[in-house]
Amino acid sequence: MQWILLGPPGSGKGTQAKKLAAAHNVAHLSTGDVLRNEIAKDSDLGKDAKAYMERGDLVPDELILKMIHEHLPSESDGNGFLLDGFPRTEKQAQALDEMLKNDGRAIDRAVLVDVSDDEIKKRLEGRAKAEGRTDDTSDVIEQRLNVYRQQTVPVANHYERQGLLTKVNGEQSIDDVYNDLEKLLTA
Ligand code: AMP
């Protein structure tokens, strides 16, 4: 299993990635979690990334790619990997393809967890209250959705061109989305 989970912020891809990774013993890499951890540690990367994240912008590709070189699961880590929140730009997708190719590896599926804008706004405003994430306020939500449309939708197109993209309906219950993902594993 060498999967990428794609989807707008609040699509639930992080929740699904955790469930899938635990059930199948695959490495789960969430670049958002790594960055939040770096901010908590007040590391150089955390200091550089913080302002971008608070505005709802993407952290520059150079910083992300450097981080990925350190964190990309290796072949010996479990039964594969799930990438959650990476790649988020066409440039990151090309760099990932190249990095895997150099190791004789490749992505075998990119799953887009599809959720409408209206539903995303409702969910993120709810999450802001529940978790106090500073990037879930309404201006920042709007910016994160713009960034998603402009920079991350091309990533879905990148994998569609390679015949690797599958969409699942992310507006179902957590369990129903999960069942759809499980079905893809046996498809
Ligand atoms: P997430 O938890 O995946 O929604 O990520 C939270 C924030 O971290 C994003 O809004 C970006 O600012 C930053 N981030 C996470 N992953 C990436 C990435 N692959 N490229 C650039 N920025 C990222």
Coordinates of N, CA and C and ligand atoms in Angstrom, one line a residue:
M1 N 0.9 -1.2 0.0 CA 0.0 0.0 0.0 C 0.9 1.2 0.0
Q2 N 0.9 2.0 -1.1 CA 1.7 3.2 -1.2 C 0.7 4.3 -1.7
W3 N 0.0 4.8 -0.7 CA -1.1 5.7 -1.0 C -0.9 7.1 -0.7
I4 N -1.6 8.0 -1.4 CA -1.7 9.4 -1.1 C -3.1 9.7 -0.8
L5 N -3.4 10.3 0.3 CA -4.8 10.8 0.6 C -4.9 12.3 0.3
L6 N -5.7 12.6 -0.6 CA -5.9 14.0 -1.0 C -7.3 14.5 -0.6
G7 N -7.5 15.8 -0.4 CA -8.8 16.3 -0.1 C -8.7 17.6 0.5
P8 N -9.8 18.4 0.5 CA -9.7 19.8 1.1 C -9.5 19.7 2.6
P9 N -9.1 20.8 3.2 CA -9.0 20.8 4.7 C -10.3 20.4 5.2
G10 N -10.3 19.6 6.3 CA -11.6 19.2 6.9 C -12.3 18.1 6.2
S11 N -11.7 17.5 5.2 CA -12.4 16.4 4.5 C -12.4 15.1 5.3
G12 N -11.6 15.1 6.4 CA -11.6 13.9 7.2 C -10.4 12.9 6.8
K13 N -9.6 13.3 5.9 CA -8.5 12.4 5.4 C -7.6 12.0 6.5
G14 N -7.3 12.9 7.5 CA -6.4 12.6 8.6 C -7.0 11.5 9.4
T15 N -8.3 11.6 9.7 CA -9.0 10.6 10.5 C -8.9 9.2 9.8
Q16 N -9.2 9.2 8.5 CA -9.2 8.0 7.7 C -7.8 7.4 7.6
A17 N -6.8 8.3 7.5 CA -5.4 7.8 7.4 C -5.0 7.1 8.6
K18 N -5.3 7.7 9.8 CA -5.0 7.0 11.1 C -5.6 5.7 11.2
K19 N -6.9 5.6 10.8 CA -7.6 4.3 10.9 C -7.0 3.2 10.0
L20 N -6.7 3.6 8.8 CA -6.2 2.7 7.8 C -4.8 2.3 8.2
A21 N -4.0 3.2 8.7 CA -2.6 2.9 9.0 C -2.6 1.9 10.2
A22 N -3.5 2.1 11.2 CA -3.5 1.2 12.3 C -4.0 -0.2 11.9
A23 N -5.0 -0.2 11.0 CA -5.5 -1.5 10.6 C -4.6 -2.3 9.8
H24 N -3.7 -1.7 9.0 CA -2.9 -2.4 8.0 C -1.4 -2.3 8.3
N25 N -1.0 -1.7 9.4 CA 0.4 -1.6 9.7 C 1.2 -0.9 8.6
V26 N 0.7 0.2 8.2 CA 1.4 1.0 7.3 C 1.8 2.4 8.0
A27 N 2.9 2.9 7.5 CA 3.4 4.2 8.1 C 2.5 5.3 7.6
H28 N 2.1 6.2 8.6 CA 1.3 7.3 8.3 C 2.1 8.6 8.4
L29 N 2.2 9.4 7.4 CA 2.9 10.6 7.4 C 2.0 11.8 7.2
S30 N 1.7 12.6 8.2 CA 0.9 13.8 8.1 C 1.9 15.0 8.1
T31 N 2.0 15.7 7.0 CA 3.0 16.8 7.1 C 2.4 17.9 8.0
G32 N 1.1 18.1 8.1 CA 0.5 19.1 9.0 C 0.9 18.7 10.4
D33 N 0.8 17.5 10.8 CA 1.2 17.0 12.2 C 2.7 17.3 12.4
V34 N 3.6 17.0 11.4 CA 5.0 17.2 11.6 C 5.3 18.7 11.8
L35 N 4.6 19.5 11.0 CA 4.8 21.0 11.2 C 4.3 21.5 12.5
R36 N 3.1 21.0 12.9 CA 2.6 21.5 14.2 C 3.6 21.1 15.4
N37 N 4.2 19.9 15.2 CA 5.1 19.4 16.2 C 6.4 20.3 16.2
E38 N 6.8 20.7 15.0 CA 8.0 21.5 14.9 C 7.8 22.9 15.5
I39 N 6.5 23.4 15.4 CA 6.2 24.7 16.0 C 6.2 24.5 17.5
A40 N 5.6 23.4 18.0 CA 5.6 23.2 19.4 C 7.0 23.1 20.0
K41 N 7.9 22.6 19.2 CA 9.3 22.5 19.7 C 10.1 23.8 19.5
D42 N 9.5 24.7 18.8 CA 10.1 26.0 18.5 C 11.4 25.8 17.7
S43 N 11.4 24.8 16.8 CA 12.6 24.5 16.0 C 12.7 25.6 14.9
D44 N 13.9 25.6 14.2 CA 14.0 26.5 13.1 C 12.9 26.3 12.0
L45 N 12.6 25.1 11.7 CA 11.5 24.8 10.7 C 10.2 25.3 11.3
G46 N 10.0 25.1 12.5 CA 8.7 25.5 13.2 C 8.6 27.1 13.1
K47 N 9.7 27.7 13.4 CA 9.7 29.2 13.3 C 9.4 29.7 11.9
D48 N 10.0 29.0 10.9 CA 9.8 29.4 9.5 C 8.4 29.1 9.0
A49 N 7.8 28.0 9.5 CA 6.5 27.6 9.0 C 5.3 28.3 9.6
K50 N 5.5 28.8 10.8 CA 4.3 29.2 11.6 C 3.5 30.3 10.9
A51 N 4.1 31.3 10.4 CA 3.4 32.4 9.9 C 2.5 32.0 8.6
Y52 N 3.2 31.1 7.8 CA 2.4 30.6 6.6 C 1.2 29.9 7.1
M53 N 1.4 29.0 8.1 CA 0.3 28.2 8.5 C -0.8 29.0 9.1
E54 N -0.5 30.0 9.9 CA -1.5 30.8 10.5 C -2.3 31.7 9.5
R55 N -1.7 32.0 8.4 CA -2.4 32.7 7.3 C -3.2 31.8 6.5
G56 N -3.0 30.5 6.6 CA -3.7 29.5 5.7 C -3.0 29.3 4.4
D57 N -1.8 29.8 4.3 CA -0.9 29.6 3.1 C -0.2 28.3 3.2
L58 N 0.4 27.9 2.1 CA 1.2 26.7 2.1 C 2.6 27.1 2.6
V59 N 3.3 26.2 3.3 CA 4.7 26.4 3.6 C 5.5 26.2 2.3
P60 N 6.5 27.0 2.0 CA 7.2 26.9 0.8 C 7.7 25.5 0.5
D61 N 7.7 25.1 -0.8 CA 8.1 23.8 -1.3 C 9.5 23.4 -0.8
E62 N 10.4 24.3 -0.8 CA 11.8 24.0 -0.4 C 11.8 23.4 1.0
L63 N 11.1 24.1 1.9 CA 11.1 23.6 3.3 C 10.4 22.3 3.5
I64 N 9.3 22.1 2.7 CA 8.5 20.9 2.8 C 9.4 19.7 2.2
L65 N 10.0 20.0 1.1 CA 10.8 18.9 0.5 C 12.0 18.4 1.4
K66 N 12.6 19.4 2.0 CA 13.7 19.1 2.9 C 13.2 18.2 4.1
M67 N 12.0 18.6 4.6 CA 11.4 17.8 5.7 C 11.0 16.4 5.2
I68 N 10.5 16.3 4.0 CA 10.1 15.0 3.5 C 11.3 14.1 3.3
H69 N 12.4 14.6 2.9 CA 13.6 13.8 2.8 C 13.9 13.1 4.1
E70 N 13.6 13.8 5.2 CA 13.9 13.2 6.6 C 12.8 12.3 7.0
H71 N 11.5 12.5 6.6 CA 10.4 11.8 7.2 C 9.7 10.8 6.3
L72 N 10.1 10.8 5.0 CA 9.4 9.8 4.1 C 9.7 8.4 4.6
P73 N 8.6 7.6 4.8 CA 8.8 6.3 5.3 C 9.7 5.5 4.4
S74 N 10.5 4.6 5.0 CA 11.4 3.8 4.1 C 10.7 2.5 3.8
E75 N 11.3 1.7 2.9 CA 10.7 0.5 2.5 C 10.6 -0.5 3.7
S76 N 11.4 -0.3 4.7 CA 11.3 -1.3 5.8 C 10.3 -0.9 6.8
D77 N 9.6 0.2 6.7 CA 8.6 0.7 7.6 C 7.2 0.0 7.3
G78 N 6.9 -1.1 7.9 CA 5.6 -1.7 7.8 C 5.3 -2.1 6.4
N79 N 4.0 -2.2 6.1 CA 3.5 -2.7 4.8 C 3.3 -1.5 3.8
G80 N 4.0 -0.5 3.9 CA 3.9 0.6 3.0 C 3.6 1.9 3.7
F81 N 3.0 2.9 3.0 CA 2.8 4.2 3.6 C 1.5 4.9 3.1
L82 N 1.1 5.8 3.9 CA 0.0 6.6 3.6 C 0.4 8.1 3.8
L83 N 0.4 8.8 2.7 CA 0.8 10.2 2.9 C -0.5 11.1 3.0
D84 N -0.5 11.9 4.0 CA -1.7 12.7 4.3 C -1.3 14.2 4.4
G85 N -1.7 14.9 3.4 CA -1.4 16.4 3.4 C -0.1 16.6 2.6
F86 N 0.4 15.7 1.9 CA 1.5 15.8 1.0 C 1.4 14.8 -0.1
P87 N 1.6 15.1 -1.4 CA 2.0 16.4 -1.9 C 0.8 17.4 -2.0
R88 N 1.1 18.6 -1.9 CA 0.0 19.6 -2.0 C 0.3 20.6 -3.1
T89 N 1.3 20.5 -3.8 CA 1.6 21.3 -5.0 C 2.1 20.4 -6.1
E90 N 1.9 20.8 -7.4 CA 2.4 20.0 -8.5 C 3.9 19.8 -8.3
K91 N 4.7 20.8 -7.9 CA 6.1 20.7 -7.7 C 6.4 19.6 -6.7
Q92 N 5.7 19.6 -5.6 CA 5.9 18.5 -4.6 C 5.6 17.1 -5.1
A93 N 4.5 17.0 -6.0 CA 4.2 15.8 -6.6 C 5.3 15.3 -7.5
Q94 N 5.8 16.2 -8.3 CA 6.9 15.8 -9.2 C 8.1 15.3 -8.4
A95 N 8.4 16.1 -7.3 CA 9.6 15.7 -6.5 C 9.4 14.3 -5.8
L96 N 8.2 14.1 -5.4 CA 7.9 12.8 -4.7 C 8.0 11.7 -5.7
D97 N 7.5 11.8 -6.9 CA 7.6 10.8 -8.0 C 9.1 10.5 -8.2
E98 N 9.9 11.5 -8.3 CA 11.3 11.3 -8.5 C 12.0 10.6 -7.4
M99 N 11.7 11.0 -6.2 CA 12.3 10.5 -5.0 C 12.0 9.0 -4.9
L100 N 10.7 8.6 -5.1 CA 10.3 7.2 -5.1 C 11.0 6.4 -6.2
K101 N 11.0 7.0 -7.4 CA 11.6 6.3 -8.5 C 13.1 6.0 -8.3
N102 N 13.8 6.9 -7.6 CA 15.2 6.6 -7.3 C 15.3 5.4 -6.4
D103 N 14.3 5.1 -5.6 CA 14.3 4.0 -4.7 C 13.7 2.7 -5.3
G104 N 13.3 2.8 -6.6 CA 12.5 1.7 -7.3 C 11.1 1.6 -6.7
R105 N 10.6 2.7 -6.2 CA 9.2 2.6 -5.7 C 8.3 3.5 -6.5
A106 N 7.0 3.4 -6.2 CA 6.0 4.3 -6.9 C 4.7 4.4 -6.1
I107 N 4.0 5.5 -6.2 CA 2.6 5.6 -5.6 C 1.7 4.5 -6.3
D108 N 0.9 3.8 -5.6 CA 0.0 2.9 -6.3 C -1.5 3.4 -6.3
R109 N -1.8 4.4 -5.5 CA -3.1 5.0 -5.6 C -3.1 6.4 -4.9
A110 N -3.8 7.3 -5.5 CA -4.1 8.6 -4.9 C -5.6 8.7 -4.7
V111 N -6.0 8.8 -3.4 CA -7.5 8.8 -3.2 C -7.9 10.2 -2.8
L112 N -8.9 10.7 -3.5 CA -9.4 12.1 -3.2 C -10.7 11.9 -2.4
V113 N -10.6 12.4 -1.1 CA -11.8 12.4 -0.3 C -12.6 13.7 -0.6
D114 N -13.6 13.5 -1.3 CA -14.3 14.6 -1.9 C -15.4 15.2 -1.0
V115 N -15.4 16.5 -0.7 CA -16.4 17.1 0.1 C -16.6 18.5 -0.4
S116 N -17.9 18.9 -0.5 CA -18.3 20.3 -1.0 C -17.8 21.4 -0.1
D117 N -17.6 22.6 -0.7 CA -17.2 23.8 0.0 C -18.1 24.1 1.2
D118 N -19.4 24.0 1.0 CA -20.3 24.4 2.1 C -20.1 23.5 3.3
E119 N -20.0 22.2 3.0 CA -19.8 21.2 4.1 C -18.5 21.5 4.8
I120 N -17.4 21.8 4.0 CA -16.1 22.1 4.6 C -16.1 23.2 5.6
K121 N -16.8 24.3 5.1 CA -16.9 25.5 6.0 C -17.6 25.2 7.3
K122 N -18.7 24.4 7.2 CA -19.4 24.0 8.4 C -18.5 23.2 9.4
R123 N -17.8 22.2 8.8 CA -16.9 21.3 9.6 C -15.8 22.1 10.2
L124 N -15.1 23.0 9.5 CA -13.9 23.7 10.0 C -14.3 24.7 11.1
E125 N -15.5 25.3 10.9 CA -15.9 26.2 12.0 C -16.1 25.4 13.3
G126 N -16.7 24.3 13.1 CA -17.0 23.4 14.3 C -15.7 22.9 14.9
R127 N -14.7 22.6 14.1 CA -13.4 22.1 14.6 C -12.6 23.2 15.3
A128 N -12.8 24.5 14.8 CA -12.1 25.6 15.5 C -12.6 25.7 16.9
K129 N -13.9 25.5 17.1 CA -14.4 25.6 18.5 C -14.0 24.4 19.3
A130 N -14.0 23.2 18.7 CA -13.7 22.0 19.5 C -12.2 21.9 19.8
E131 N -11.3 22.2 18.9 CA -9.9 22.0 19.1 C -9.1 23.2 19.3
G132 N -9.7 24.4 19.0 CA -8.9 25.6 19.1 C -7.8 25.7 18.1
R133 N -7.9 25.1 17.0 CA -6.8 25.3 16.0 C -6.8 26.7 15.4
T134 N -5.7 27.3 15.5 CA -5.7 28.8 15.1 C -5.9 29.0 13.6
D135 N -5.8 27.9 12.8 CA -6.0 28.1 11.4 C -7.4 27.7 10.9
D136 N -8.3 27.6 11.9 CA -9.7 27.2 11.6 C -10.7 28.4 11.8
T137 N -10.2 29.7 11.7 CA -11.1 30.8 11.8 C -11.6 31.1 10.4
S138 N -12.7 31.9 10.2 CA -13.3 31.9 8.9 C -12.5 32.5 7.8
D139 N -11.7 33.6 8.1 CA -10.8 34.2 7.0 C -9.8 33.2 6.6
V140 N -9.2 32.5 7.6 CA -8.2 31.5 7.3 C -8.7 30.3 6.5
I141 N -10.0 29.9 6.9 CA -10.6 28.8 6.2 C -10.8 29.1 4.7
E142 N -11.3 30.4 4.5 CA -11.5 30.8 3.1 C -10.1 30.7 2.3
Q143 N -9.1 31.2 3.0 CA -7.8 31.2 2.3 C -7.3 29.7 2.1
R144 N -7.5 28.9 3.1 CA -7.1 27.5 2.9 C -7.8 26.8 1.8
L145 N -9.1 27.2 1.6 CA -9.9 26.6 0.5 C -9.4 27.1 -0.9
N146 N -9.0 28.5 -0.9 CA -8.5 29.0 -2.1 C -7.2 28.3 -2.5
V147 N -6.3 28.2 -1.5 CA -5.0 27.5 -1.7 C -5.3 26.1 -2.2
Y148 N -6.2 25.4 -1.6 CA -6.5 24.1 -2.1 C -6.9 24.0 -3.5
R149 N -7.9 24.9 -3.9 CA -8.3 24.9 -5.3 C -7.2 25.3 -6.3
Q150 N -6.4 26.3 -5.9 CA -5.4 26.7 -6.8 C -4.2 25.8 -6.9
Q151 N -3.7 25.3 -5.7 CA -2.5 24.6 -5.7 C -2.6 23.1 -5.6
T152 N -3.7 22.6 -4.9 CA -3.7 21.2 -4.6 C -4.6 20.4 -5.6
V153 N -5.6 21.1 -6.2 CA -6.4 20.4 -7.2 C -5.5 20.0 -8.4
P154 N -4.5 20.8 -8.8 CA -3.6 20.3 -9.8 C -2.9 19.0 -9.4
V155 N -2.7 18.8 -8.1 CA -2.1 17.5 -7.7 C -3.0 16.3 -8.0
A156 N -4.3 16.5 -7.8 CA -5.3 15.5 -8.1 C -5.2 15.2 -9.6
N157 N -5.1 16.3 -10.4 CA -5.0 16.1 -11.9 C -3.7 15.4 -12.3
H158 N -2.6 15.7 -11.6 CA -1.3 15.0 -11.8 C -1.5 13.5 -11.7
Y159 N -2.2 13.0 -10.6 CA -2.4 11.6 -10.5 C -3.4 11.0 -11.4
E160 N -4.4 11.9 -11.7 CA -5.4 11.4 -12.7 C -4.8 11.1 -14.0
R161 N -3.9 12.0 -14.4 CA -3.1 11.7 -15.7 C -2.4 10.4 -15.7
Q162 N -1.9 10.0 -14.5 CA -1.2 8.8 -14.4 C -2.1 7.6 -14.2
G163 N -3.4 7.8 -14.2 CA -4.4 6.7 -14.0 C -4.4 6.2 -12.6
L164 N -4.0 7.0 -11.6 CA -3.9 6.6 -10.2 C -5.0 7.2 -9.3
L165 N -5.8 8.1 -9.8 CA -6.7 8.8 -8.9 C -8.1 8.0 -8.8
T166 N -8.5 7.9 -7.5 CA -9.8 7.4 -7.2 C -10.5 8.4 -6.2
K167 N -11.8 8.7 -6.5 CA -12.5 9.6 -5.6 C -13.4 8.8 -4.7
V168 N -13.5 9.2 -3.4 CA -14.5 8.6 -2.5 C -15.4 9.8 -2.0
N169 N -16.6 9.5 -1.7 CA -17.5 10.5 -1.2 C -17.3 10.7 0.3
G170 N -16.7 11.9 0.5 CA -16.3 12.2 1.9 C -17.4 12.8 2.7
E171 N -18.6 12.9 2.2 CA -19.7 13.5 2.9 C -20.5 12.4 3.6
Q172 N -20.1 11.2 3.6 CA -20.7 10.1 4.3 C -20.2 10.1 5.8
S173 N -20.7 9.1 6.6 CA -20.2 9.0 7.9 C -18.8 8.5 7.9
I174 N -18.1 8.7 9.0 CA -16.7 8.2 9.1 C -16.6 6.8 8.7
D175 N -17.5 6.0 9.3 CA -17.4 4.5 9.0 C -17.7 4.2 7.5
D176 N -18.6 4.9 6.9 CA -18.9 4.6 5.5 C -17.8 5.0 4.6
V177 N -17.1 6.1 4.9 CA -15.9 6.5 4.1 C -14.9 5.5 4.3
Y178 N -14.7 5.0 5.5 CA -13.7 4.0 5.8 C -14.0 2.7 5.0
N179 N -15.2 2.3 5.0 CA -15.6 1.1 4.3 C -15.2 1.2 2.8
D180 N -15.5 2.4 2.2 CA -15.2 2.6 0.8 C -13.7 2.5 0.6
L181 N -12.9 3.0 1.5 CA -11.4 2.9 1.4 C -11.0 1.5 1.5
E182 N -11.5 0.7 2.4 CA -11.2 -0.7 2.6 C -11.5 -1.5 1.3
K183 N -12.6 -1.1 0.7 CA -13.0 -1.8 -0.6 C -11.9 -1.6 -1.6
L184 N -11.3 -0.4 -1.6 CA -10.3 -0.1 -2.7 C -9.1 -1.0 -2.5
L185 N -8.9 -1.4 -1.2 CA -7.7 -2.3 -1.0 C -7.8 -3.6 -1.6
T186 N -9.1 -4.1 -1.7 CA -9.3 -5.4 -2.3 C -9.7 -5.3 -3.8
A187 N -9.9 -4.1 -4.2 CA -10.4 -3.9 -5.6 C -9.3 -4.4 -6.6
Ligands
AMP1 P1 -3.0 20.1 7.5 O1 -3.0 19.7 8.9 O2 -2.7 19.0 6.5 O3 -4.4 20.8 7.1 O4 -1.9 21.2 7.3 C1 -2.0 22.4 8.1 C2 -1.1 23.5 7.4 O5 0.3 23.0 7.3 C3 -1.5 23.8 6.0 O6 -2.5 24.8 5.9 C4 -0.1 24.4 5.4 O7 0.1 25.7 5.9 C5 0.9 23.5 6.1 N1 1.2 22.3 5.3 C6 0.9 21.0 5.6 N2 1.3 20.1 4.6 C7 1.9 20.9 3.7 C8 2.5 20.7 2.4 N3 2.6 19.5 1.9 N4 3.0 21.8 1.7 C9 2.9 23.0 2.2 N5 2.3 23.3 3.4 C10 1.8 22.3 4.1

